Short mmCIF file of C-alpha atoms and ligand atoms in Angstrom, two decimals:
data_model
loop_
_atom_site.label_atom_id
_atom_site.label_comp_id
_atom_site.label_asym_id
_atom_site.label_seq_id
_atom_site.Cartn_x
_atom_site.Cartn_y
_atom_site.Cartn_z
CA MET A 1 137.15 152.47 130.67
CA VAL A 2 138.26 152.48 134.32
CA GLN A 3 138.86 148.75 134.02
CA ARG A 4 141.01 149.25 130.92
CA LEU A 5 143.08 152.02 132.57
CA ALA A 6 143.54 149.89 135.65
CA THR A 7 144.58 147.03 133.41
CA VAL A 8 147.23 149.11 131.64
CA ALA A 9 148.51 150.47 134.96
CA ALA A 10 148.57 147.01 136.43
CA LEU A 11 150.49 145.65 133.44
CA LEU A 12 153.33 148.01 134.30
CA LEU A 13 153.21 147.25 138.00
CA PRO A 14 155.03 143.92 138.00
CA PHE A 15 158.00 145.60 136.44
CA THR A 16 158.10 148.29 139.09
CA SER A 17 156.88 146.46 142.15
CA GLY A 18 158.20 143.00 141.45
CA PHE A 19 161.64 143.57 140.06
CA LEU A 20 162.80 147.00 141.12
CA LEU A 21 161.49 147.07 144.65
CA PRO A 22 161.82 144.63 147.53
CA SER A 23 158.84 142.56 148.67
CA SER A 24 157.09 145.53 150.31
CA PRO A 25 156.21 147.63 147.27
CA LEU A 26 154.81 150.77 148.90
CA PRO A 27 156.62 152.93 151.43
CA ARG A 28 155.92 151.78 154.98
CA VAL A 29 153.56 153.88 157.04
CA PRO A 30 155.67 155.66 159.66
CA SER A 31 155.67 153.66 162.88
CA TYR A 32 154.18 156.30 165.10
CA ARG A 33 150.72 156.82 166.43
CA SER A 34 148.88 160.08 166.72
CA ALA A 35 147.98 161.56 170.09
CA SER A 36 144.33 160.68 169.50
CA THR A 37 145.06 156.98 168.83
CA ARG A 38 147.36 156.88 171.88
CA THR A 39 144.54 158.20 174.06
CA LEU A 40 142.17 155.75 172.44
CA SER A 41 144.47 152.79 173.09
CA MET A 42 144.90 153.81 176.74
CA GLN A 43 141.11 153.73 177.05
CA TYR A 44 140.80 150.44 175.23
CA GLY A 45 143.68 148.56 176.83
CA SER A 46 146.80 146.71 175.81
CA LEU A 47 146.77 143.27 174.18
CA ARG A 48 148.49 141.70 177.17
CA GLU A 49 145.33 142.17 179.24
CA LYS A 50 142.87 141.07 176.56
CA PRO A 51 143.98 139.42 173.29
CA LEU A 52 142.99 140.79 169.92
CA LYS A 53 139.74 139.44 168.50
CA VAL A 54 139.14 139.25 164.75
CA ILE A 55 135.74 138.67 163.14
CA ILE A 56 135.99 137.02 159.72
CA ALA A 57 133.07 137.33 157.32
CA GLY A 58 133.26 134.45 154.83
CA GLY A 59 134.80 131.00 155.02
CA GLY A 60 136.08 130.52 151.47
CA ILE A 61 139.77 129.88 150.81
CA GLY A 62 140.68 133.40 151.98
CA GLY A 63 138.72 133.27 155.26
CA LEU A 64 139.91 129.76 156.14
CA VAL A 65 143.57 130.59 155.44
CA LEU A 66 143.26 133.75 157.53
CA ALA A 67 141.76 131.75 160.42
CA ASN A 68 144.76 129.37 160.35
CA ALA A 69 147.23 132.24 160.04
CA LEU A 70 145.70 134.08 163.04
CA GLN A 71 145.72 130.86 165.05
CA ARG A 72 149.45 130.51 164.42
CA HIS A 73 149.94 133.80 166.29
CA GLY A 74 147.43 133.07 169.06
CA ILE A 75 145.06 135.77 167.82
CA GLU A 76 141.40 135.05 168.64
CA TYR A 77 138.89 134.85 165.83
CA ASP A 78 135.30 133.96 164.97
CA LEU A 79 134.52 132.99 161.39
CA TYR A 80 130.98 133.46 160.03
CA GLU A 81 130.13 131.61 156.83
CA LYS A 82 126.75 132.16 155.27
CA THR A 83 126.32 128.71 153.72
CA ARG A 84 125.48 125.73 155.91
CA GLU A 85 127.47 123.36 153.72
CA TYR A 86 130.39 123.93 151.41
CA ARG A 87 129.19 123.59 147.82
CA PRO A 88 132.26 124.13 145.65
CA PHE A 89 132.08 125.51 142.11
CA GLY A 90 134.75 124.75 139.57
CA GLY A 91 136.12 121.49 140.94
CA PRO A 92 139.86 121.27 141.40
CA ILE A 93 141.97 124.39 141.84
CA GLN A 94 145.62 125.20 141.09
CA VAL A 95 147.53 125.96 144.27
CA GLN A 96 150.62 127.56 142.85
CA SER A 97 154.13 127.72 144.23
CA ASN A 98 153.67 131.22 145.75
CA ALA A 99 150.56 130.12 147.68
CA LEU A 100 152.23 126.90 148.85
CA ALA A 101 155.11 128.95 150.30
CA ALA A 102 152.69 131.17 152.28
CA LEU A 103 150.72 128.13 153.45
CA GLU A 104 153.92 126.42 154.54
CA ALA A 105 154.84 129.40 156.70
CA ILE A 106 151.38 129.29 158.30
CA ASN A 107 151.39 125.56 159.05
CA LYS A 108 153.92 123.06 157.70
CA ASP A 109 151.88 119.90 158.49
CA MET A 110 148.77 121.39 156.92
CA THR A 111 150.70 122.27 153.75
CA GLU A 112 152.20 118.81 153.47
CA ARG A 113 148.67 117.42 153.64
CA ILE A 114 147.52 119.80 150.92
CA MET A 115 150.49 118.91 148.74
CA ALA A 116 149.97 115.20 149.24
CA ALA A 117 146.27 115.59 148.32
CA GLY A 118 147.19 117.30 145.05
CA THR A 119 148.59 116.38 141.67
CA THR A 120 151.80 118.05 140.59
CA THR A 121 151.46 120.03 137.38
CA GLY A 122 154.55 122.25 137.72
CA ASN A 123 156.85 119.57 136.30
CA ARG A 124 155.01 119.28 133.00
CA VAL A 125 154.51 121.38 129.88
CA ASN A 126 151.71 123.97 129.89
CA GLY A 127 150.80 126.14 126.92
CA LEU A 128 148.56 127.53 124.21
CA LYS A 129 147.33 125.69 121.11
CA ASP A 130 145.29 126.52 118.04
CA GLY A 131 141.82 125.21 118.92
CA VAL A 132 141.17 123.99 115.40
CA THR A 133 144.52 122.78 113.99
CA ASN A 134 145.84 121.65 117.40
CA LYS A 135 149.20 123.32 116.61
CA TRP A 136 151.15 124.66 119.64
CA TYR A 137 151.51 128.47 119.76
CA CYS A 138 153.75 128.43 122.80
CA GLN A 139 154.72 126.31 125.80
CA PHE A 140 155.50 127.44 129.37
CA ASP A 141 157.70 126.09 132.11
CA THR A 142 156.14 126.93 135.49
CA GLY A 143 158.56 124.61 137.31
CA ALA A 144 161.86 126.37 136.65
CA PRO A 145 160.97 129.72 138.33
CA ALA A 146 159.65 127.84 141.37
CA GLN A 147 162.68 125.56 141.65
CA LYS A 148 165.01 128.53 141.22
CA ARG A 149 163.55 129.94 144.47
CA GLY A 150 163.36 126.54 146.18
CA LEU A 151 159.54 126.56 146.17
CA PRO A 152 157.32 123.50 145.90
CA LEU A 153 155.94 122.88 142.42
CA THR A 154 152.37 123.94 141.65
CA ARG A 155 149.67 121.40 142.48
CA VAL A 156 146.07 120.94 141.47
CA VAL A 157 143.95 120.12 144.51
CA ASP A 158 140.24 119.31 144.71
CA ARG A 159 138.53 122.31 146.29
CA PRO A 160 136.64 120.20 148.89
CA ASP A 161 139.93 118.53 149.87
CA LEU A 162 141.66 121.89 150.23
CA GLN A 163 138.76 123.29 152.24
CA SER A 164 138.48 120.26 154.51
CA ILE A 165 142.21 120.33 155.29
CA LEU A 166 142.05 124.06 156.08
CA LEU A 167 138.98 123.42 158.27
CA GLU A 168 140.65 120.53 160.04
CA TYR A 169 143.55 122.67 161.24
CA MET A 170 141.49 125.65 162.42
CA ASP A 171 139.65 125.76 165.74
CA ARG A 172 136.26 124.37 164.67
CA SER A 173 134.56 125.87 167.72
CA ARG A 174 135.25 129.29 166.13
CA LEU A 175 133.43 128.40 162.89
CA HIS A 176 129.78 129.50 162.64
CA THR A 177 128.07 128.26 159.48
CA GLY A 178 124.70 129.32 158.15
CA VAL A 179 125.31 132.83 159.50
CA GLU A 180 125.67 135.88 157.25
CA VAL A 181 127.38 139.14 158.17
CA ALA A 182 125.00 141.94 157.22
CA GLU A 183 126.73 145.17 158.23
CA TYR A 184 129.06 146.81 160.70
CA THR A 185 129.45 149.94 162.80
CA GLN A 186 132.72 151.35 164.05
CA LEU A 187 132.51 152.06 167.78
CA ALA A 188 133.94 155.09 169.52
CA ASP A 189 136.67 153.05 171.25
CA GLY A 190 137.98 151.81 167.87
CA ALA A 191 136.31 148.39 168.00
CA VAL A 192 133.74 147.16 165.49
CA ASP A 193 130.15 146.07 166.06
CA VAL A 194 128.91 143.51 163.53
CA THR A 195 125.28 142.71 162.77
CA LEU A 196 124.45 139.21 161.57
CA THR A 197 121.38 138.45 159.47
CA ASN A 198 119.97 136.25 162.25
CA GLY A 199 119.65 139.43 164.29
CA GLU A 200 122.63 138.72 166.57
CA ARG A 201 125.38 141.31 167.12
CA VAL A 202 129.01 140.54 167.83
CA GLN A 203 131.95 142.78 168.63
CA GLY A 204 135.62 142.53 167.83
CA ASP A 205 138.78 144.59 167.34
CA VAL A 206 138.93 143.83 163.62
CA LEU A 207 136.41 142.84 160.95
CA VAL A 208 137.78 141.17 157.81
CA GLY A 209 135.53 140.90 154.78
CA ALA A 210 136.57 137.62 153.16
CA ASP A 211 133.10 137.41 151.67
CA GLY A 212 133.94 137.05 147.99
CA ILE A 213 133.20 139.06 144.86
CA TRP A 214 129.72 140.11 146.07
CA SER A 215 131.15 141.31 149.39
CA ASN A 216 128.82 143.15 151.77
CA ILE A 217 131.82 144.47 153.67
CA ARG A 218 133.49 145.97 150.60
CA GLY A 219 130.10 147.40 149.57
CA GLN A 220 129.66 149.17 152.90
CA MET A 221 133.31 150.25 153.11
CA HIS A 222 133.17 152.03 149.75
CA SER A 223 129.43 152.80 149.59
CA GLU A 224 129.05 150.67 146.48
CA SER A 225 126.47 148.08 145.63
CA PRO A 226 127.79 144.56 146.26
CA GLY A 227 125.70 143.38 143.28
CA LYS A 228 126.37 142.91 139.56
CA GLU A 229 125.71 146.57 138.69
CA SER A 230 129.05 147.59 140.25
CA ALA A 231 131.04 144.65 138.78
CA THR A 232 132.49 144.28 135.26
CA TYR A 233 131.22 141.48 133.07
CA SER A 234 134.23 139.80 131.48
CA GLY A 235 132.47 139.05 128.19
CA TYR A 236 132.54 135.33 128.99
CA THR A 237 130.29 132.72 130.41
CA CYS A 238 132.27 129.80 131.80
CA PHE A 239 131.25 126.14 131.76
CA THR A 240 133.32 123.81 133.89
CA GLY A 241 133.45 120.05 133.84
CA VAL A 242 135.48 117.14 135.16
CA CYS A 243 135.59 113.75 133.43
CA LEU A 244 137.49 110.48 133.61
CA ALA A 245 140.06 110.68 130.80
CA ARG A 246 143.74 110.00 130.13
CA PRO A 247 144.81 112.00 127.07
CA HIS A 248 147.77 110.54 125.14
CA ASP A 249 150.08 113.37 126.31
CA VAL A 250 148.99 113.52 129.97
CA LYS A 251 152.42 112.41 131.21
CA GLU A 252 154.11 115.32 129.46
CA VAL A 253 151.41 118.04 129.49
CA ALA A 254 149.54 119.46 132.49
CA TYR A 255 147.29 122.18 131.05
CA LYS A 256 146.48 123.33 127.55
CA VAL A 257 144.55 126.39 126.37
CA TYR A 258 142.88 125.95 122.96
CA LEU A 259 142.15 129.22 121.18
CA ALA A 260 139.80 130.43 118.47
CA SER A 261 137.50 133.41 117.99
CA GLU A 262 135.57 134.69 121.03
CA LYS A 263 135.76 131.36 122.78
CA TYR A 264 138.48 129.23 124.22
CA PHE A 265 138.85 125.96 126.03
CA VAL A 266 141.20 125.08 128.88
CA CYS A 267 141.91 121.58 130.15
CA SER A 268 144.17 120.28 132.88
CA ASP A 269 145.12 116.97 134.39
CA VAL A 270 143.68 116.99 137.91
CA GLY A 271 144.86 113.56 139.02
CA LYS A 272 143.06 110.29 139.81
CA GLY A 273 142.63 109.72 136.07
CA ARG A 274 140.53 112.86 135.67
CA MET A 275 140.68 115.87 133.38
CA GLN A 276 139.12 119.20 134.29
CA TRP A 277 138.06 121.65 131.60
CA TYR A 278 136.74 125.20 131.27
CA ALA A 279 134.82 126.17 128.15
CA MET A 280 134.72 129.96 127.85
CA LEU A 281 132.10 131.36 125.47
CA GLY A 282 132.03 135.06 124.57
CA GLN A 283 128.38 136.13 124.97
CA PRO A 284 126.21 138.68 126.80
CA PRO A 285 125.61 138.00 130.52
CA GLY A 286 122.58 136.10 131.80
CA LYS A 287 122.22 133.57 128.95
CA LYS A 288 121.91 130.43 131.04
CA VAL A 289 121.91 127.12 129.17
CA PRO A 290 119.40 124.79 130.90
CA ASP A 291 120.84 121.96 133.02
CA GLY A 292 120.75 118.64 131.23
CA VAL A 293 121.59 120.02 127.78
CA GLN A 294 124.81 121.91 128.52
CA GLY A 295 127.07 119.13 127.19
CA ALA A 296 125.14 118.95 123.91
CA HIS A 297 125.22 122.76 123.65
CA LEU A 298 129.00 122.80 124.06
CA ILE A 299 129.59 119.98 121.59
CA LYS A 300 127.67 122.09 119.04
CA GLU A 301 129.61 125.24 119.98
CA TYR A 302 132.96 123.49 119.55
CA GLN A 303 132.15 121.67 116.28
CA GLY A 304 135.17 121.70 113.98
CA TRP A 305 137.60 122.05 116.91
CA SER A 306 140.44 119.69 117.76
CA ARG A 307 139.36 116.13 118.64
CA GLU A 308 141.21 116.63 121.96
CA VAL A 309 138.57 119.22 122.93
CA LEU A 310 135.56 117.33 121.62
CA GLU A 311 136.60 114.07 123.25
CA LEU A 312 136.68 115.70 126.70
CA LEU A 313 133.24 117.23 126.14
CA GLU A 314 131.85 113.91 124.95
CA MET A 315 133.29 112.08 127.97
CA THR A 316 131.76 114.44 130.55
CA LYS A 317 128.50 113.58 132.26
CA GLU A 318 125.80 116.29 132.24
CA GLU A 319 125.63 116.38 136.04
CA ASP A 320 129.36 117.21 136.16
CA ILE A 321 128.95 120.44 134.14
CA ASN A 322 128.32 123.86 135.70
CA GLN A 323 127.85 127.30 134.17
CA ARG A 324 128.68 130.71 135.60
CA ASP A 325 129.07 134.19 134.07
CA LEU A 326 132.49 135.61 134.90
CA TYR A 327 132.78 139.03 136.50
CA ASP A 328 135.62 140.96 138.02
CA ARG A 329 136.02 144.43 139.53
CA PRO A 330 138.67 147.08 138.97
CA PRO A 331 141.51 147.00 141.54
CA LEU A 332 140.90 149.23 144.59
CA LEU A 333 144.08 151.18 143.86
CA LEU A 334 142.63 154.50 144.99
CA LYS A 335 139.87 153.39 147.37
CA GLY A 336 142.04 150.95 149.34
CA TRP A 337 141.39 147.74 151.26
CA ALA A 338 141.19 149.01 154.84
CA LYS A 339 139.25 151.64 156.77
CA GLY A 340 139.71 151.90 160.54
CA PRO A 341 139.29 148.40 162.03
CA VAL A 342 137.83 146.89 158.84
CA ALA A 343 139.68 145.31 155.91
CA VAL A 344 138.87 143.19 152.90
CA LEU A 345 140.74 140.15 151.62
CA GLY A 346 140.64 137.67 148.70
CA ASP A 347 137.94 138.11 146.08
CA ALA A 348 136.29 140.78 148.25
CA ALA A 349 139.40 142.90 147.61
CA HIS A 350 140.53 141.73 144.16
CA PRO A 351 138.09 139.54 142.21
CA MET A 352 139.98 138.60 139.06
CA MET A 353 139.65 136.52 135.91
CA PRO A 354 140.68 132.88 136.42
CA ASN A 355 143.19 132.83 133.52
CA LEU A 356 146.30 132.87 135.69
CA GLY A 357 144.85 130.53 138.33
CA GLN A 358 145.87 133.09 140.96
CA GLY A 359 142.62 134.38 142.57
CA GLY A 360 142.77 131.87 145.40
CA CYS A 361 146.58 132.02 145.59
CA GLN A 362 146.43 135.78 146.12
CA ALA A 363 143.81 135.22 148.85
CA VAL A 364 146.31 132.88 150.55
CA GLU A 365 149.03 135.54 150.40
CA ASP A 366 146.51 138.09 151.81
CA GLY A 367 145.68 135.82 154.76
CA TYR A 368 149.35 135.29 155.56
CA ARG A 369 150.17 139.01 155.37
CA LEU A 370 147.15 140.24 157.36
CA ALA A 371 147.92 137.87 160.25
CA GLN A 372 151.60 138.87 160.16
CA GLU A 373 150.79 142.56 160.49
CA LEU A 374 148.27 142.02 163.30
CA SER A 375 150.77 139.82 165.13
CA LYS A 376 153.29 142.67 165.26
CA ILE A 377 151.16 145.07 167.27
CA THR A 378 151.07 145.16 171.05
CA ASP A 379 148.33 147.69 171.48
CA ARG A 380 144.74 147.98 170.24
CA GLY A 381 145.34 151.54 169.14
CA ASP A 382 147.59 150.14 166.38
CA VAL A 383 144.95 147.99 164.71
CA ALA A 384 144.17 150.52 161.96
CA TRP A 385 147.90 150.99 161.41
CA ALA A 386 148.41 147.21 161.03
CA LEU A 387 145.58 147.03 158.51
CA ARG A 388 147.16 149.89 156.53
CA MET A 389 150.45 147.97 156.54
CA TYR A 390 148.63 144.92 155.21
CA GLU A 391 147.05 147.03 152.48
CA ASN A 392 150.38 148.63 151.57
CA GLN A 393 152.07 145.31 151.13
CA ARG A 394 149.31 143.59 149.21
CA LEU A 395 147.51 146.12 147.04
CA VAL A 396 150.07 146.77 144.31
CA ARG A 397 151.08 143.15 143.89
CA SER A 398 147.54 141.79 143.74
CA SER A 399 146.46 144.64 141.40
CA ALA A 400 149.28 143.66 139.06
CA VAL A 401 148.16 140.03 139.12
CA HIS A 402 144.57 141.19 138.58
CA GLY A 403 145.67 143.29 135.57
CA LEU A 404 147.65 140.43 134.06
CA ALA A 405 144.69 138.08 134.41
CA ARG A 406 142.48 140.69 132.70
CA ILE A 407 144.95 141.15 129.86
CA ALA A 408 145.25 137.40 129.39
CA SER A 409 141.46 137.26 129.15
CA ASP A 410 141.34 140.11 126.60
CA VAL A 411 144.14 138.55 124.51
CA LEU A 412 142.35 135.21 124.50
CA PHE A 413 139.13 136.99 123.45
CA GLN A 414 140.95 138.47 120.45
CA SER A 415 142.91 135.31 119.74
CA LYS A 416 141.45 134.71 116.27
CA LEU A 417 142.47 138.23 115.25
CA LEU A 418 145.94 137.80 116.73
CA PHE A 419 146.65 134.26 115.61
CA SER A 420 144.85 134.02 112.24
CA ASN A 421 147.74 135.72 110.41
CA PRO A 422 150.72 133.33 110.66
CA VAL A 423 153.26 136.19 110.94
CA ILE A 424 151.34 138.05 113.67
CA GLY A 425 150.52 134.71 115.32
CA SER A 426 154.17 133.66 115.47
CA PHE A 427 155.10 137.08 116.88
CA VAL A 428 152.38 136.94 119.58
CA GLY A 429 153.42 133.36 120.41
CA LEU A 430 157.05 134.49 120.71
CA MET A 431 156.04 137.44 122.93
CA MET A 432 154.10 135.08 125.19
CA THR A 433 157.01 132.66 125.34
CA ILE A 434 159.25 135.56 126.41
CA SER A 435 156.80 137.26 128.79
CA MET A 436 155.48 134.17 130.62
CA PRO A 437 158.77 133.42 132.45
CA LEU A 438 158.86 137.10 133.56
CA ILE A 439 155.29 136.88 134.80
CA LEU A 440 156.09 133.65 136.66
CA GLU A 441 159.21 135.25 138.17
CA PHE A 442 156.93 137.97 139.50
CA LEU A 443 154.22 135.59 140.72
CA TYR A 444 156.71 133.37 142.56
CA GLN A 445 158.68 136.14 144.26
CA ASN A 446 159.08 135.91 148.01
CA VAL A 447 156.24 137.61 149.91
CA LEU A 448 157.11 136.12 153.31
CA ASP A 449 158.67 138.00 156.19
CA GLU A 450 162.43 137.60 156.50
CA SER A 451 162.16 135.24 159.50
CA ASP A 452 159.61 132.99 157.80
CA TRP A 453 161.57 132.95 154.58
CA GLY A 454 164.78 132.06 156.41
CA ASN A 455 163.03 129.19 158.23
CA ALA A 456 161.10 128.01 155.22
CA LYS A 457 163.86 128.02 152.62
CA GLY A 458 165.46 124.73 153.64
CA ARG A 459 162.14 123.01 154.26
CA LEU A 460 160.68 124.26 151.01
CA SER A 461 163.66 123.03 149.03
CA ASN A 462 163.15 119.60 150.57
CA MET A 463 159.52 119.79 149.61
CA ALA A 464 160.49 120.79 146.06
CA ALA A 465 162.34 117.50 145.91
CA TYR A 466 159.31 115.63 147.30
CA GLU A 467 157.29 115.35 144.13
CA ASP A 468 154.63 113.14 142.63
CA GLN A 469 156.40 109.85 141.98
CA SER A 470 154.00 108.87 139.21
CA ASN A 471 155.52 111.55 137.02
CA THR A 472 158.91 110.50 135.73
CA TYR A 473 160.18 113.79 134.31
CA LYS A 474 162.76 115.67 136.37
CA SER A 475 162.12 118.96 134.59
CA VAL A 476 159.71 120.58 132.17
CA ARG A 477 162.48 120.64 129.55
CA GLU A 478 162.71 116.85 129.76
CA ALA A 479 158.90 116.55 129.45
CA GLN A 480 159.02 118.93 126.48
CA GLN A 481 161.57 116.76 124.66
CA ALA A 482 159.52 113.61 125.31
CA LEU A 483 156.40 115.39 124.05
CA ALA A 484 158.13 116.49 120.83
CA THR A 485 159.24 112.88 120.15
CA LYS A 486 155.75 111.55 120.88
CA GLU A 487 154.08 114.12 118.62
CA ARG A 488 156.53 113.36 115.77
CA GLN A 489 155.68 109.66 116.04
CA LEU A 490 151.95 110.43 115.97
CA GLN A 491 152.20 112.53 112.81
CA PRO A 492 150.87 110.77 109.67
CA ASN A 493 153.68 109.96 107.21
C1 LIG B 501 136.35 128.94 136.86
C2 LIG B 501 137.29 129.38 137.93
C3 LIG B 501 138.54 128.77 138.09
C4 LIG B 501 139.44 129.20 139.07
N1 LIG B 501 140.65 128.58 139.20
C5 LIG B 501 141.52 129.00 140.14
C6 LIG B 501 142.77 128.36 140.32
O1 LIG B 501 143.09 127.38 139.64
N2 LIG B 501 143.62 128.83 141.28
C7 LIG B 501 143.29 129.90 142.06
O2 LIG B 501 144.08 130.29 142.92
N3 LIG B 501 142.11 130.54 141.91
C8 LIG B 501 141.21 130.12 140.99
N4 LIG B 501 140.01 130.73 140.86
C9 LIG B 501 139.69 131.87 141.73
C10 LIG B 501 139.28 131.40 143.12
O3 LIG B 501 138.21 130.50 143.02
C11 LIG B 501 138.86 132.59 143.96
O4 LIG B 501 139.76 133.64 143.80
C12 LIG B 501 138.83 132.18 145.42
O5 LIG B 501 137.86 131.20 145.62
C13 LIG B 501 138.56 133.40 146.28
O6 LIG B 501 138.43 132.99 147.62
P1 LIG B 501 137.70 133.94 148.68
O7 LIG B 501 137.74 133.20 149.96
O8 LIG B 501 138.25 135.29 148.62
O9 LIG B 501 136.21 134.08 148.15
P2 LIG B 501 135.09 132.97 147.97
O10 LIG B 501 135.68 131.68 147.56
O11 LIG B 501 134.05 133.56 147.09
O12 LIG B 501 134.51 132.78 149.42
C14 LIG B 501 133.69 133.73 150.01
C15 LIG B 501 132.90 133.02 151.09
O13 LIG B 501 132.18 133.99 151.83
C16 LIG B 501 130.85 133.53 152.03
N5 LIG B 501 130.05 134.74 152.20
C17 LIG B 501 129.66 135.62 151.25
N6 LIG B 501 129.03 136.66 151.79
C18 LIG B 501 129.03 136.45 153.13
C19 LIG B 501 128.53 137.18 154.24
N7 LIG B 501 127.92 138.36 154.07
N8 LIG B 501 128.69 136.65 155.47
C20 LIG B 501 129.31 135.45 155.66
N9 LIG B 501 129.78 134.71 154.65
C21 LIG B 501 129.66 135.22 153.39
C22 LIG B 501 130.54 132.71 150.80
O14 LIG B 501 129.50 131.79 151.04
C23 LIG B 501 131.88 132.05 150.53
O15 LIG B 501 132.02 130.83 151.20
C24 LIG B 501 139.09 130.30 139.89
C25 LIG B 501 137.85 130.93 139.74
C26 LIG B 501 136.95 130.47 138.78
C27 LIG B 501 135.63 131.17 138.64
#
């Protein structure tokens, strides 16, 4: 129920926060400090004498981006990542135009490397199809809203490539792997004392929980269990796979979502002659299909579906398939993301459904914003204030994205109901065709500070021109026309 209410509220948020208000959606906290914080900061010292030190729990996309963003401002950090080795789930990931803009502000060279490692999808058609008849319901143009703002087009990048580039640019001596953050205590002087599971204790001015959906830090901050009992099961289990395949329309189409009742199938070109797919099955949580038979299970589940779907399943090796139940959590609209010197970021703050491909992109925006706010303070007594500023600028926007991803998931779940009647189906398709550009306008709005935006605009426009040469279409409209011609030729007479 709470999730549904949050979803409805969040649906309205883009139209209030994105279009009617400037990039900072909530009123700014007044820039004064109370007498008690002033006294505290006098005790604790100014940042000129001893630089700020941030402890980051979690080295996923969010934690790594934050490390790079802090480094840009000369803020000290230590990043603790519980795994010894990075074992990515889900293969390649969409790094959308909004995230590329924030990354570019953090480090231009790093972003160029990320862009060069990726495959451009923003200059091709994306859209929804009937999973059985293969008929298009609607097509989207993700390129036009990005180009309108002079942003680079969305790329798909292999997660290990993205992570290794982010790791390469951070100070590796500050990365501690195989170490888990267990809990924290706020000290009397405003600092934070962090206990690691190896028994060690470390202290810093700020602790950032970038520790994902099962975040210990969020759990402690809001006295909630970090486990499944406090999360919301989406209704779906998700199988992911990557295979070598070149569909006939790969030059014109980047990703397609195939719909039918209580299951759907998403596939995307991910470059190097590979296609990535997600098979979403509506079922109760915890029903794990044994390794080794997942491909066969899916081929059975998708019997009678479009050959385009079945071919990808048939071409995927068993060892390249993974399964995971999908959970999210309601936005922390009332509870907030920051308390004293502690804040949460990325999935720890806003775990969302993957339908919009924005979970990681929002974590990138979080990392940029948090570092910006910390860089503006000159005194330790202002740490809590900076974290509140970060929360103010991020919470509404990311909650709106979270809500939209939830709604997309719910609509897809009910797709048979919505699309089985041709009249209702055409209407829903039309609504999606109309609403998607508005959603993209909101997603790709500028979240950078004025100075960064001013500096980045020219460079970003140049980067928008620097696109994947293997793709010959100058715009999605051009790709759309070529696709229509191709599909007409393929139709049986
Ligand atoms: C199927 C699927 C497809 C997706 N596709 C996209 C996409 O195309 N684009 C996109 O932007 N997003 C996508 N997402 C979402 C994206 O993967 C997440 O939003 C993103 O990974 C969140 O990053 P994070 O750093 O916040 O959390 P995580 O990636 O979960 O990282 C958290 C890290 O913290 C570590 N950790 C956990 N607890 C502790 C602790 N106590 N101490 C120390 N370390 C700890 C973990 O080991 C992990 O490395 C997708 C998600 C799924 C499931």
